[in-house]
Every structure is written in structure tokens, then in C-alpha cells.
Short mmCIF file of C-alpha atoms and ligand atoms in Angstrom, two decimals:
data_model
loop_
_atom_site.label_atom_id
_atom_site.label_comp_id
_atom_site.label_asym_id
_atom_site.label_seq_id
_atom_site.Cartn_x
_atom_site.Cartn_y
_atom_site.Cartn_z
CA MET E 22 -52.28 -16.61 81.22
CA ALA E 23 -53.82 -19.46 79.36
CA VAL E 24 -52.73 -20.88 76.07
CA THR E 25 -54.33 -19.05 73.20
CA THR E 26 -57.14 -21.19 71.56
CA GLY E 27 -60.11 -20.92 69.32
CA ALA E 28 -60.18 -19.57 65.81
CA GLN E 29 -56.50 -18.28 64.97
CA PRO E 30 -54.89 -17.57 61.82
CA ALA E 31 -52.89 -20.68 60.44
CA LEU E 32 -49.32 -20.90 62.03
CA ASP E 33 -46.59 -20.12 59.69
CA PRO E 34 -44.43 -23.08 59.00
CA HIS E 35 -41.38 -20.94 58.16
CA ASP E 36 -41.73 -19.41 61.62
CA PHE E 37 -43.54 -21.80 63.60
CA LEU E 38 -42.48 -20.40 67.08
CA ALA E 39 -42.79 -16.75 65.86
CA ILE E 40 -38.91 -16.20 66.61
CA ASP E 41 -39.09 -13.15 64.31
CA ALA E 42 -40.83 -11.39 66.74
CA LEU E 43 -37.28 -11.63 68.96
CA LEU E 44 -35.65 -9.38 66.29
CA ASP E 45 -35.47 -5.75 66.14
CA ASP E 46 -36.01 -3.64 62.75
CA GLU E 47 -32.38 -3.39 62.07
CA GLU E 48 -31.65 -7.09 62.57
CA LYS E 49 -34.82 -7.74 60.32
CA ALA E 50 -33.56 -5.32 57.91
CA ILE E 51 -30.17 -7.00 57.57
CA ARG E 52 -31.46 -10.43 57.56
CA ASP E 53 -34.13 -9.46 54.73
CA THR E 54 -31.38 -7.69 52.60
CA VAL E 55 -29.14 -10.85 52.66
CA ARG E 56 -32.15 -13.43 52.17
CA GLN E 57 -33.22 -11.33 48.86
CA PHE E 58 -29.50 -11.36 47.51
CA VAL E 59 -29.34 -15.09 48.22
CA ARG E 60 -32.43 -15.92 46.71
CA GLU E 61 -32.06 -13.68 43.59
CA GLN E 62 -28.26 -14.15 43.03
CA ILE E 63 -27.02 -17.37 44.78
CA VAL E 64 -30.05 -19.99 44.66
CA PRO E 65 -30.33 -19.94 41.04
CA GLU E 66 -26.61 -20.52 40.22
CA VAL E 67 -25.23 -22.38 43.13
CA GLY E 68 -26.25 -25.92 41.95
CA ASP E 69 -24.25 -25.33 38.57
CA TRP E 70 -21.18 -23.77 40.66
CA PHE E 71 -21.32 -26.88 43.10
CA GLU E 72 -21.37 -29.24 39.96
CA ARG E 73 -18.52 -27.48 38.39
CA GLY E 74 -16.56 -26.95 41.55
CA VAL E 75 -16.00 -23.27 41.53
CA LEU E 76 -16.77 -19.96 43.29
CA PRO E 77 -17.04 -17.33 40.77
CA ARG E 78 -14.70 -14.32 41.80
CA GLU E 79 -17.67 -12.02 41.12
CA VAL E 80 -19.80 -13.70 44.00
CA ILE E 81 -16.94 -12.35 46.38
CA GLY E 82 -17.34 -8.91 44.95
CA GLU E 83 -21.35 -8.98 45.36
CA LEU E 84 -20.79 -9.96 49.11
CA ALA E 85 -18.45 -7.17 49.66
CA LYS E 86 -20.79 -4.63 48.11
CA LEU E 87 -23.50 -5.88 50.57
CA GLY E 88 -21.02 -4.84 53.35
CA LEU E 89 -20.72 -8.29 54.94
CA PHE E 90 -17.09 -8.65 55.17
CA GLY E 91 -16.17 -7.77 58.93
CA MET E 92 -19.22 -6.59 59.45
CA HIS E 93 -19.62 -7.30 63.18
CA LEU E 94 -16.25 -5.38 63.75
CA GLU E 95 -15.73 -1.69 64.80
CA GLY E 96 -13.48 0.87 63.46
CA TYR E 97 -11.37 1.27 60.39
CA GLY E 98 -14.50 1.91 58.37
CA LEU E 99 -16.14 -1.39 59.65
CA PRO E 100 -19.85 -1.34 60.15
CA GLY E 101 -19.85 -2.58 63.74
CA ALA E 102 -23.18 -4.71 63.47
CA SER E 103 -24.41 -6.69 66.28
CA ALA E 104 -23.28 -10.14 66.67
CA VAL E 105 -27.03 -11.19 66.12
CA SER E 106 -27.16 -9.41 62.88
CA TYR E 107 -23.96 -10.91 61.62
CA GLY E 108 -25.39 -14.30 62.61
CA LEU E 109 -28.62 -13.97 60.98
CA ALA E 110 -26.72 -12.82 57.68
CA CYS E 111 -24.78 -16.02 58.09
CA THR E 112 -28.21 -17.81 58.44
CA GLU E 113 -29.19 -16.52 55.21
CA LEU E 114 -25.89 -17.00 53.33
CA GLU E 115 -25.74 -20.67 54.45
CA ALA E 116 -29.30 -21.11 53.25
CA GLY E 117 -27.76 -20.61 49.98
CA ASP E 118 -24.77 -22.71 50.27
CA SER E 119 -22.25 -23.26 53.08
CA GLY E 120 -19.45 -22.38 50.71
CA ILE E 121 -20.80 -18.99 50.52
CA ARG E 122 -21.13 -18.35 54.25
CA SER E 123 -17.48 -19.90 54.64
CA ALA E 124 -16.19 -17.23 51.99
CA VAL E 125 -17.65 -14.54 54.54
CA SER E 126 -16.60 -16.56 57.76
CA VAL E 127 -13.01 -16.73 56.51
CA GLN E 128 -12.73 -13.14 55.39
CA GLY E 129 -14.38 -11.60 58.37
CA SER E 130 -14.21 -13.67 61.34
CA LEU E 131 -10.80 -15.35 60.69
CA ALA E 132 -8.56 -13.25 58.39
CA MET E 133 -10.07 -9.64 59.21
CA PHE E 134 -10.62 -10.51 62.95
CA ALA E 135 -7.07 -11.75 63.34
CA ILE E 136 -5.64 -8.55 62.40
CA TRP E 137 -8.16 -6.53 64.16
CA ARG E 138 -7.80 -8.43 67.34
CA TRP E 139 -4.14 -9.15 67.16
CA GLY E 140 -2.47 -6.49 64.70
CA SER E 141 -0.47 -3.44 65.11
CA GLU E 142 -2.47 0.12 64.20
CA GLU E 143 -0.32 -0.06 60.90
CA GLN E 144 -1.62 -3.38 60.13
CA LYS E 145 -5.03 -2.44 60.79
CA GLU E 146 -5.01 0.60 58.76
CA GLN E 147 -3.24 -1.11 55.77
CA TRP E 148 -5.47 -4.07 55.60
CA LEU E 149 -9.09 -3.91 57.11
CA PRO E 150 -10.57 -1.15 54.97
CA ARG E 151 -9.47 -2.95 51.86
CA MET E 152 -10.67 -6.28 53.11
CA HIS E 153 -14.01 -4.96 54.09
CA THR E 154 -14.55 -3.65 50.40
CA GLY E 155 -13.31 -7.12 48.97
CA GLU E 156 -10.27 -5.31 47.34
CA VAL E 157 -7.97 -7.64 49.47
CA ILE E 158 -9.06 -11.28 49.97
CA GLY E 159 -7.65 -12.83 53.03
CA CYS E 160 -7.28 -16.66 54.07
CA PHE E 161 -6.38 -18.33 57.49
CA GLY E 162 -3.67 -20.84 57.73
CA LEU E 163 -3.77 -23.09 60.77
CA THR E 164 -4.39 -26.59 59.99
CA GLU E 165 -1.59 -28.63 58.50
CA PRO E 166 -1.37 -32.04 57.05
CA ASP E 167 -0.50 -33.45 60.30
CA ALA E 168 -1.90 -31.02 62.66
CA GLY E 169 -5.81 -30.45 62.61
CA SER E 170 -7.74 -30.91 65.83
CA ASP E 171 -4.45 -30.62 67.83
CA PRO E 172 -3.10 -27.22 66.08
CA GLY E 173 -0.51 -27.08 68.88
CA THR E 174 1.38 -29.72 67.14
CA MET E 175 2.23 -27.48 63.87
CA ARG E 176 5.47 -27.86 62.22
CA THR E 177 5.32 -24.79 60.42
CA HIS E 178 7.96 -22.44 61.93
CA ALA E 179 9.52 -18.84 61.65
CA ARG E 180 13.01 -18.05 62.38
CA ARG E 181 14.57 -14.45 62.84
CA ASP E 182 17.04 -13.37 60.02
CA GLY E 183 18.13 -9.89 60.82
CA ASP E 184 14.88 -7.71 60.78
CA ASP E 185 13.06 -10.29 58.71
CA TRP E 186 11.25 -13.55 59.37
CA ILE E 187 11.66 -16.69 57.30
CA ILE E 188 8.69 -18.98 57.40
CA SER E 189 8.58 -22.76 56.25
CA GLY E 190 6.10 -25.27 56.32
CA THR E 191 2.69 -26.53 54.43
CA LYS E 192 -0.93 -25.79 55.79
CA MET E 193 -3.79 -27.85 54.60
CA TRP E 194 -7.55 -27.38 53.89
CA ILE E 195 -7.42 -23.71 53.73
CA THR E 196 -10.55 -21.79 52.44
CA ASN E 197 -10.00 -19.22 49.95
CA GLY E 198 -6.16 -20.00 49.78
CA THR E 199 -5.63 -19.78 46.06
CA ILE E 200 -7.70 -16.68 45.60
CA ALA E 201 -6.52 -14.89 48.47
CA ASP E 202 -4.12 -11.61 48.41
CA ILE E 203 -2.96 -12.28 51.89
CA ALA E 204 -2.77 -15.39 54.29
CA ILE E 205 -2.59 -15.14 57.98
CA VAL E 206 -0.02 -17.90 58.68
CA TRP E 207 0.43 -19.32 61.93
CA ALA E 208 3.93 -20.59 62.65
CA ARG E 209 5.78 -21.71 65.76
CA THR E 210 8.52 -19.12 66.79
CA GLY E 211 9.77 -20.89 69.69
CA GLU E 212 8.96 -23.92 71.64
CA ASP E 213 5.98 -22.58 73.29
CA GLU E 214 5.33 -19.70 70.99
CA ILE E 215 3.09 -19.51 67.98
CA ARG E 216 2.72 -16.35 66.08
CA GLY E 217 0.68 -15.02 63.09
CA PHE E 218 2.01 -13.60 60.03
CA VAL E 219 0.65 -11.51 57.04
CA VAL E 220 2.14 -13.33 54.11
CA GLU E 221 1.38 -11.50 50.65
CA LYS E 222 0.49 -13.39 47.51
CA GLY E 223 3.53 -13.22 45.06
CA THR E 224 6.03 -13.48 48.01
CA PRO E 225 8.79 -15.74 46.74
CA GLY E 226 8.55 -19.22 48.21
CA PHE E 227 4.88 -18.87 48.87
CA SER E 228 2.31 -20.83 46.74
CA ALA E 229 -1.35 -21.91 47.17
CA PRO E 230 -2.28 -24.73 45.06
CA GLU E 231 -6.22 -25.71 45.03
CA ILE E 232 -7.34 -28.75 46.31
CA HIS E 233 -9.58 -30.81 43.96
CA LYS E 234 -11.63 -34.10 43.98
CA LYS E 235 -13.78 -32.72 46.82
CA LEU E 236 -17.42 -33.90 47.15
CA SER E 237 -18.37 -31.42 49.74
CA LEU E 238 -18.17 -27.54 49.80
CA ARG E 239 -17.48 -27.62 46.03
CA ALA E 240 -18.60 -23.92 45.59
CA SER E 241 -15.82 -22.99 47.76
CA VAL E 242 -12.12 -22.65 46.96
CA THR E 243 -10.05 -24.82 49.33
CA SER E 244 -6.21 -24.84 49.16
CA GLU E 245 -2.80 -25.88 50.49
CA LEU E 246 -0.58 -23.38 51.49
CA VAL E 247 3.10 -24.06 50.71
CA LEU E 248 5.90 -21.95 52.33
CA ASP E 249 9.61 -22.48 51.34
CA GLU E 250 11.69 -20.24 53.17
CA VAL E 251 9.43 -17.37 52.99
CA ARG E 252 10.84 -14.18 53.77
CA VAL E 253 8.67 -11.41 55.38
CA PRO E 254 9.78 -8.28 57.25
CA SER E 255 9.23 -7.79 60.94
CA GLU E 256 5.98 -5.63 60.22
CA ALA E 257 4.29 -8.79 58.73
CA MET E 258 4.23 -10.29 62.32
CA LEU E 259 1.03 -9.67 64.37
CA PRO E 260 2.40 -8.18 67.52
CA GLY E 261 -0.53 -8.99 69.81
CA ALA E 262 -0.44 -12.84 69.62
CA SER E 263 2.19 -15.18 70.91
CA THR E 264 0.56 -18.55 71.76
CA LEU E 265 -2.27 -20.81 70.48
CA ARG E 266 -4.54 -18.29 72.34
CA GLY E 267 -4.20 -16.16 69.08
CA PRO E 268 -5.62 -18.29 66.40
CA LEU E 269 -8.11 -19.96 68.68
CA SER E 270 -9.59 -16.62 69.61
CA CYS E 271 -10.28 -16.09 65.94
CA LEU E 272 -11.91 -19.61 65.64
CA ASN E 273 -14.46 -18.66 68.44
CA GLU E 274 -15.68 -15.84 65.88
CA ALA E 275 -16.07 -18.29 63.04
CA ARG E 276 -17.55 -21.04 65.10
CA PHE E 277 -20.14 -18.55 66.29
CA GLY E 278 -21.26 -17.83 62.59
CA ILE E 279 -21.43 -21.52 61.90
CA VAL E 280 -24.08 -21.89 65.00
CA PHE E 281 -26.57 -19.58 62.89
CA GLY E 282 -25.34 -20.73 59.44
CA ALA E 283 -26.36 -24.11 60.02
CA VAL E 284 -29.67 -23.14 60.81
CA GLY E 285 -30.04 -21.79 57.08
CA ALA E 286 -28.88 -24.99 55.57
CA ALA E 287 -31.53 -26.99 57.46
CA ARG E 288 -34.06 -24.40 56.64
CA ALA E 289 -33.38 -24.69 52.93
CA CYS E 290 -33.76 -28.51 53.21
CA PHE E 291 -37.08 -28.29 55.15
CA GLU E 292 -38.81 -25.81 52.95
CA ALA E 293 -37.59 -28.08 49.81
CA ALA E 294 -39.22 -31.01 51.62
CA LEU E 295 -42.31 -29.41 52.53
CA ASP E 296 -42.97 -27.99 49.14
CA TYR E 297 -42.20 -31.34 47.44
CA SER E 298 -44.55 -33.25 49.93
CA LYS E 299 -47.50 -31.16 48.94
CA SER E 300 -47.12 -31.68 45.21
CA ARG E 301 -45.73 -35.28 45.11
CA ILE E 302 -48.65 -37.59 44.64
CA VAL E 303 -47.96 -41.51 45.58
CA PHE E 304 -50.70 -43.95 46.18
CA GLU E 305 -53.25 -41.26 44.94
CA LYS E 306 -52.40 -38.72 47.64
CA PRO E 307 -49.84 -36.03 48.19
CA ILE E 308 -47.22 -37.47 50.40
CA SER E 309 -47.76 -34.73 52.93
CA ALA E 310 -51.03 -36.70 53.83
CA TYR E 311 -49.08 -39.51 55.25
CA GLN E 312 -48.35 -39.68 58.99
CA LEU E 313 -44.76 -40.83 58.42
CA THR E 314 -44.12 -37.78 55.89
CA GLN E 315 -45.83 -35.42 58.42
CA GLN E 316 -43.66 -36.81 61.29
CA LYS E 317 -40.56 -36.21 59.52
CA LEU E 318 -41.61 -32.53 58.75
CA ALA E 319 -42.41 -32.00 62.38
CA GLU E 320 -39.08 -33.24 63.49
CA MET E 321 -37.38 -31.11 60.99
CA ALA E 322 -39.38 -27.90 62.18
CA LEU E 323 -38.55 -28.91 65.92
CA GLU E 324 -34.78 -28.88 65.11
CA ILE E 325 -34.76 -25.86 63.18
CA ASN E 326 -36.82 -23.85 65.92
CA ARG E 327 -34.70 -25.36 68.53
CA ALA E 328 -31.52 -24.46 66.63
CA SER E 329 -32.64 -21.07 65.87
CA LEU E 330 -33.36 -20.22 69.52
CA VAL E 331 -30.04 -21.55 70.64
CA ALA E 332 -28.40 -19.31 68.07
CA LEU E 333 -30.37 -16.35 68.79
CA HIS E 334 -29.49 -16.90 72.64
CA LEU E 335 -25.82 -17.35 72.01
CA GLY E 336 -25.88 -14.13 69.91
CA ARG E 337 -27.51 -12.03 72.42
CA MET E 338 -24.90 -13.42 74.93
CA LYS E 339 -22.39 -12.26 72.57
CA ASP E 340 -23.94 -8.82 72.45
CA ASN E 341 -23.97 -8.48 76.08
CA GLY E 342 -20.39 -9.87 76.64
CA THR E 343 -21.31 -13.03 78.43
CA LEU E 344 -20.58 -15.53 75.74
CA ARG E 345 -17.93 -18.03 76.37
CA PRO E 346 -16.05 -20.36 74.10
CA GLU E 347 -17.69 -23.51 75.74
CA HIS E 348 -21.06 -22.13 74.88
CA VAL E 349 -20.12 -21.64 71.30
CA SER E 350 -18.82 -25.13 71.32
CA LEU E 351 -22.19 -26.42 72.62
CA GLY E 352 -24.00 -24.42 69.82
CA LYS E 353 -21.67 -25.53 67.09
CA MET E 354 -22.05 -29.21 67.97
CA GLY E 355 -25.82 -29.36 68.41
CA ASN E 356 -26.67 -26.99 65.53
CA VAL E 357 -24.42 -28.69 63.00
CA ARG E 358 -25.64 -32.27 63.93
CA GLY E 359 -29.21 -31.27 63.93
CA ALA E 360 -28.95 -29.72 60.56
CA ILE E 361 -27.35 -32.76 59.23
CA GLU E 362 -30.43 -34.68 60.67
CA VAL E 363 -32.73 -32.39 59.07
CA CYS E 364 -31.14 -32.52 55.52
CA ARG E 365 -30.89 -36.53 55.57
CA SER E 366 -34.52 -36.60 56.25
CA ALA E 367 -35.40 -33.99 53.78
CA ARG E 368 -33.49 -36.11 51.40
CA THR E 369 -35.75 -39.26 51.99
CA VAL E 370 -38.70 -37.01 51.48
CA LEU E 371 -37.69 -36.29 47.91
CA GLY E 372 -37.18 -39.72 46.98
CA GLY E 373 -35.04 -40.08 43.88
CA ASN E 374 -35.16 -36.26 43.18
CA GLY E 375 -33.34 -36.01 46.55
CA ILE E 376 -30.15 -36.95 45.00
CA THR E 377 -29.91 -34.53 42.27
CA LEU E 378 -28.42 -31.07 42.10
CA GLU E 379 -32.21 -29.92 40.70
CA TYR E 380 -33.02 -29.51 44.41
CA PRO E 381 -30.64 -28.19 47.16
CA VAL E 382 -30.93 -30.98 49.71
CA ILE E 383 -28.14 -33.28 48.63
CA ARG E 384 -25.88 -30.41 48.10
CA HIS E 385 -26.48 -29.02 51.59
CA MET E 386 -26.09 -32.45 53.32
CA ASN E 387 -23.00 -33.00 51.55
CA ASN E 388 -21.58 -29.40 52.55
CA LEU E 389 -22.67 -30.12 56.15
CA GLU E 390 -20.15 -33.02 56.42
CA SER E 391 -17.26 -30.39 56.06
CA VAL E 392 -19.09 -27.83 58.52
CA LEU E 393 -19.19 -30.92 60.93
CA THR E 394 -15.29 -31.46 60.74
CA TYR E 395 -13.97 -27.67 60.12
CA GLU E 396 -13.61 -24.90 62.76
CA GLY E 397 -13.33 -27.94 65.40
CA THR E 398 -14.94 -31.31 64.69
CA HIS E 399 -18.13 -32.53 66.43
CA GLU E 400 -15.54 -34.66 68.69
CA VAL E 401 -13.39 -31.68 69.75
CA HIS E 402 -16.32 -29.60 70.89
CA THR E 403 -17.92 -32.51 72.67
CA LEU E 404 -14.85 -32.84 74.68
CA VAL E 405 -14.65 -29.21 75.20
CA VAL E 406 -18.14 -29.12 76.67
CA GLY E 407 -17.23 -32.47 78.61
CA GLY E 408 -14.33 -30.68 79.97
CA ALA E 409 -16.27 -27.60 81.07
CA LEU E 410 -19.04 -29.93 82.62
CA THR E 411 -16.55 -32.23 84.39
CA GLY E 412 -13.73 -29.91 85.36
CA THR E 413 -11.63 -32.67 83.84
CA PRO E 414 -9.95 -31.53 80.46
CA ALA E 415 -10.18 -34.30 78.09
CA PHE E 416 -7.13 -33.45 75.63
CA ARG E 417 -3.92 -33.83 77.61
CA GLY E 418 -2.62 -34.95 80.95
P1 TGC J 19 -5.04 -25.25 75.20
O1 TGC J 19 -3.83 -25.63 76.03
O2 TGC J 19 -6.54 -25.65 75.89
O3 TGC J 19 -5.19 -23.98 75.02
C1 TGC J 19 -3.89 -23.26 74.53
C2 TGC J 19 -4.00 -21.65 74.63
O4 TGC J 19 -5.24 -21.10 74.02
C3 TGC J 19 -6.32 -20.72 74.82
N1 TGC J 19 -7.62 -21.33 74.32
C4 TGC J 19 -8.45 -20.36 73.83
N2 TGC J 19 -8.32 -19.18 73.71
C5 TGC J 19 -9.47 -18.39 72.87
N3 TGC J 19 -10.61 -19.13 72.31
C6 TGC J 19 -10.55 -20.51 72.75
N4 TGC J 19 -11.49 -21.23 72.42
C7 TGC J 19 -9.33 -21.11 73.35
N5 TGC J 19 -9.19 -22.59 73.80
C8 TGC J 19 -8.21 -22.42 74.42
C9 TGC J 19 -5.89 -21.17 76.13
O5 TGC J 19 -6.25 -20.40 77.42
C10 TGC J 19 -4.55 -21.29 75.98
O6 TGC J 19 -4.02 -19.94 76.44
P2 TGC J 19 -2.57 -19.58 77.01
O7 TGC J 19 -2.48 -18.10 76.72
O8 TGC J 19 -2.60 -19.97 78.51
O9 TGC J 19 -1.49 -20.33 76.21
O10 TGC J 19 -4.95 -26.05 73.90
P3 TGC J 19 -4.70 -27.42 73.44
O11 TGC J 19 -3.54 -27.58 72.73
O12 TGC J 19 -5.12 -28.50 74.52
O13 TGC J 19 -6.08 -27.67 72.42
C11 TGC J 19 -7.53 -27.53 72.84
C12 TGC J 19 -8.32 -27.76 71.60
C13 TGC J 19 -8.29 -28.99 71.13
C14 TGC J 19 -9.72 -27.37 72.16
C15 TGC J 19 -7.87 -26.76 70.40
O14 TGC J 19 -6.94 -26.93 69.94
C16 TGC J 19 -9.09 -26.79 69.04
O15 TGC J 19 -9.98 -26.04 69.33
N6 TGC J 19 -8.89 -27.86 68.15
C17 TGC J 19 -9.62 -27.70 66.78
C18 TGC J 19 -9.12 -27.07 66.03
C19 TGC J 19 -9.81 -26.22 65.05
O16 TGC J 19 -10.92 -25.89 65.15
N7 TGC J 19 -9.36 -25.87 63.83
C20 TGC J 19 -9.96 -24.99 63.00
C21 TGC J 19 -9.15 -24.57 61.91
S1 TGC J 19 -9.70 -22.98 60.82
C22 TGC J 19 -10.88 -23.63 60.00
O17 TGC J 19 -11.40 -24.95 60.29
C23 TGC J 19 -11.61 -22.80 59.06
S2 TGC J 19 -13.04 -23.42 58.31
C24 TGC J 19 -13.30 -21.93 57.51
C25 TGC J 19 -14.60 -22.00 56.49
O18 TGC J 19 -14.40 -22.31 55.48
O19 TGC J 19 -15.69 -21.48 57.30
P1 FAD J 20 -7.86 -34.98 62.63
O1 FAD J 20 -7.45 -33.93 63.56
O2 FAD J 20 -6.92 -35.85 62.05
O3 FAD J 20 -9.13 -35.79 63.02
C1 FAD J 20 -9.45 -37.04 62.80
C2 FAD J 20 -10.44 -37.65 63.50
O4 FAD J 20 -10.20 -37.72 64.81
C3 FAD J 20 -11.77 -36.55 63.73
O5 FAD J 20 -13.01 -37.40 63.69
C4 FAD J 20 -11.62 -36.17 65.26
O6 FAD J 20 -12.77 -35.57 65.74
C5 FAD J 20 -11.26 -37.28 65.77
N1 FAD J 20 -10.32 -36.96 67.04
C6 FAD J 20 -9.35 -36.01 67.10
N2 FAD J 20 -9.11 -35.88 68.43
C7 FAD J 20 -9.76 -36.77 69.22
C8 FAD J 20 -10.04 -37.00 70.32
N3 FAD J 20 -9.22 -36.56 71.55
N4 FAD J 20 -10.99 -37.68 71.02
C9 FAD J 20 -11.81 -38.48 69.63
N5 FAD J 20 -11.66 -38.27 68.34
C10 FAD J 20 -10.66 -37.33 68.19
N6 FAD J 20 -8.14 -25.09 58.42
C11 FAD J 20 -7.85 -23.96 58.50
O7 FAD J 20 -6.79 -23.88 59.30
N7 FAD J 20 -8.14 -22.98 57.70
C12 FAD J 20 -9.25 -23.15 56.75
O8 FAD J 20 -9.67 -22.00 56.31
C13 FAD J 20 -9.89 -24.23 56.82
N8 FAD J 20 -10.88 -24.57 55.79
C14 FAD J 20 -11.31 -25.89 55.64
C15 FAD J 20 -12.31 -26.18 54.60
C16 FAD J 20 -12.94 -27.37 54.59
C17 FAD J 20 -13.71 -27.78 53.38
C18 FAD J 20 -12.33 -28.52 55.28
C19 FAD J 20 -12.84 -29.89 55.14
C20 FAD J 20 -11.55 -28.22 56.30
C21 FAD J 20 -10.98 -26.84 56.54
N9 FAD J 20 -9.98 -26.68 57.57
C22 FAD J 20 -9.40 -25.42 57.54
C23 FAD J 20 -9.39 -27.84 58.36
C24 FAD J 20 -10.31 -28.30 59.44
O9 FAD J 20 -10.22 -27.24 60.38
C25 FAD J 20 -9.71 -29.41 60.00
O10 FAD J 20 -9.86 -30.60 59.18
C26 FAD J 20 -10.25 -29.88 61.20
O11 FAD J 20 -9.88 -29.00 62.26
C27 FAD J 20 -10.04 -31.31 61.72
O12 FAD J 20 -8.58 -31.89 61.56
P2 FAD J 20 -8.10 -33.04 60.58
O13 FAD J 20 -8.84 -32.96 59.34
O14 FAD J 20 -6.79 -33.18 60.44
O15 FAD J 20 -8.72 -34.24 61.37
#
């Protein structure tokens, strides 16, 4: 069939490749609900939260009311939405702010998923319904001051004492740590054994001081977890996981959300740049009329459409059971890097206005520096893909 030419309606700059047509009604409904929430309740406020370095507790309540916590998990009163629907929700949340998507990622894909995948029936019944409604907030403690990309070198350890476990160590850079009611803490229990524990806030010896002075992801709580001989009962241990496979399986879930989320941050910056370019007059013309600006906008549109298609494809693979961790690594490295390029280019279109919180661009740009690093750095994912391509593992040996 020939390419359609002749008189046509104008192309939609916000959906240039008509990707919307690839979504079903339920996916669109979820996407639209989250988009409206973000436009009405996040976008008008988030610059101020970012400036003040806070994530108001009520926002977590609103995210829970929308049913977003653990939305892609099944059973225990959870919605069981498709992976694509969850991904689209992440795109819309991150169009607001990466910190908002992080709050949902950590609750659903890390803390809830750890219990859902590796917990006992009692743990699932005890925690998952209350985490879905936001009554219980969770965090996920894997990274340590001296063990980030290589979590297998963690020092946090747990030893048996009668029926209890005693946990000691420090976790670093933990999203939601200070506001969490429970922490999933990963600890060494033997030379080759790593296990997860549900540690409740208020347990003697456990504290979660907030990390300040961040210049990225400021509308998000980031914390240390300090465990000083913390005693927990044997029922606090997640029975299904006994190696690094336990926490790494949770990361696959959260990384998947980032593949979609990064598209949202990029889209928000593109939209800001497109709008601005039409109204900003320089040398007596709107800057959108200059070819160099059009090139920037075209490159942004290219990247956003490419990243959206990659995300949707990986989402369909996840829904049909063919998605592998290496695919997620490729998606995370490509879409986050692309989003950073889009945001930096958008920043230049806004000129001096590009550096203020009056516009979303520099906030997204700064946030994406965290997104590039957390959930596995760009380099780690590059090496995962490199290992899969060559058959030569890059990390050890
Ligand atoms: P390696 O020897 O390859 O594997 C150890 C065991 O794990 C299994 N495995 C996986 N399982 C599930 N999913 C994956 N993606 C897996 N990758 C490996 C593997 O089969 C093995 O299982 P078993 O049963 O045989 O023992 O592990 P390694 O020590 O060589 O490390 C590999 C490496 C570097 C890829 C991995 O450690 C890694 O991904 N490093 C990055 C760490 C990371 O991403 N940390 C993120 C912390 S959480 C976070 O950042 C939250 S941000 C939240 C927010 O605010 O949004
Ligand atoms: P390192 O591992 O010290 O890496 C430093 C540099 O060396 C990086 O560029 C890295 O890519 C590079 N590098 C490492 N290995 C290699 C190699 N083999 N070849 C080439 N280069 C290499 N963690 C949690 O557990 N839970 C959370 O909720 C959480 N939330 C976070 C929120 C924020 C805002 C941030 C910034 C981080 C968060 N993290 C969390 C931690 C995050 O996952 C780690 O920062 C990340 O995994 C990298 O670890 P690191 O900072 O120790 O860097």
C-alpha cells in the first residue's frame, strides 16, 4: 500500500506516530485517569515541593486512592492490571515528576513485589492489602554505602538467635525510608545466602534518617536505614528468597516502570519547549520558525516516539511472558539516556527561563540524573546487554 499523501489533517505533535491507536480502551482509560490526576494535582505544586525538598504525605494518599500501589499484581485484593497499563501509569506519573513515579515504583514494584513474590501466605495477607490502600508504606533496602552496583558485596548481616533473627548494617539512598512503616531489608545470612526481612518502623535499633542536600529527586524522600542489632521474629523473613536472585527479581519490575516513566519526563520537557518556541519572539520571529529550533524539536519527537515504541513493545512482551531482564536493561539504558538528551535540548530552547522552576525542564533534567543511576546505573545495564550479546559476562571472572 502506498504512503498516504494529499490533503490530510495536521499531524498531532503529541502523538506523531499515532501510538495511541496501539492501546486498548482499558489502557487508555487508566492512562487518562492518571494523566488528569497529574495535571490537576501534581503539576501545579511539584515545582514548589522540589524547591522545598519535600513530598507531602497527602500525595501518597492520593496515589493510593487511584489504586496505583501494586496495580500490576494479582490476588490479595490487588487490581491485576496489565504490564502495559502499569507502564502507562508510570509514564504519566513521571511526566509530573520522577519522584512521584519513584514513590509508586518503590511501593508496588519493590516493597510489595518482594512480599508478593517471595513472602509466606501470612505475610502476603498481612501486608499486601494494606500496602495497596496506602495504609502501610514500604521501602526497599538493598544498596549500602559500599555496595551499590555490586550488591553481592553487602555487609548487612542477620544471625539466628533462638527463633529470632538479629540484623545489623547500614543501607544507603533508600527511597521512602523515613516515611515507611515497613522496610524490606536484604541481609547476608551465610557466605552465599542473602535473605529479605520485613522490618517494622519502631523496632528497637532501627532508624531511617533522611538524606538532605540532594539536587535531584527533591520531591522524594531518600534515607539511610540504620540497623543496630535489630531483633525480628522468624516470621519476618521472606521464606522464598535465599540468594541475590531475590532482590534482583524485584529490580526487574521497577526497572520496567522506568522504561515507561522516562518517556513521561521527556514528553513533559518536549511539550514545554514546543509551547515556548511558538511564543518566544527573537529577531522579530518566534524561535519555532528557525531551522535550528525545528531540528531540536524534531530530534526530541524522534526520541520520544522511539522510546514510547520500545516501552510498549517491552510491555507487550511482559504481558505475554517473553520479557527477559536483559530486554529491560536495554530499555532502561536507552530510554533514560534519550530522556536526558531531550530534557537538555529542551532546556536550551527555553534560554534563561530554562533554568528556573517556573518551567518543568530543569527539574526533570536534574531528576533524570538519579534515574540514570538508580535501579542499576547506565554502565551496569550496558554491561548486562554486552554480556548477553557476546556471551562473556563483564562483571566477574
Ligand atoms: P549474578 O551472579 O549475575 O547473579 C546472582 C543471582 O541473581 C540472578 N540474577 C537475576 N535474577 C533476576 N533478575 C535479574 N535481573 C537477575 N540478574 C541476576 C542470577 O541468576 C543469580 O541467581 P542464583 O540463583 O544462581 O544465585 O550477580 P552479580 O553479583 O554478578 O551482579 C550482577 C549485576 C551487576 C547485574 C547486579 O548485581 C545488578 O543489577 N547491579 C545493580 C544493582 C541495582 O540495580 N541496585 C538497585 C537498588 S534499588 C534502587 O535503586 C531503587 S531506586 C527506587 C526508586 O526511587 O525508583
Ligand atoms: P557505584 O556502584 O559506586 O558506582 C559508581 C560508578 O562506577 C557508576 O558510574 C557505575 O556505573 C560505575 N561502575 C560500577 N561498576 C562498574 C563496572 N564494572 N564497569 C564500569 N563502571 C562501573 N537503592 C536501594 O536499595 N533502594 C532504594 O530505594 C534506592 N533509591 C535511590 C534513590 C536515589 C535518589 C538514588 C540516587 C539512589 C537510590 N538507590 C536505592 C541506590 C542506587 O541503586 C545506587 O546508587 C546505584 O545502584 C549505584 O550504586 P552506587 O551509588 O554505590 O554507585
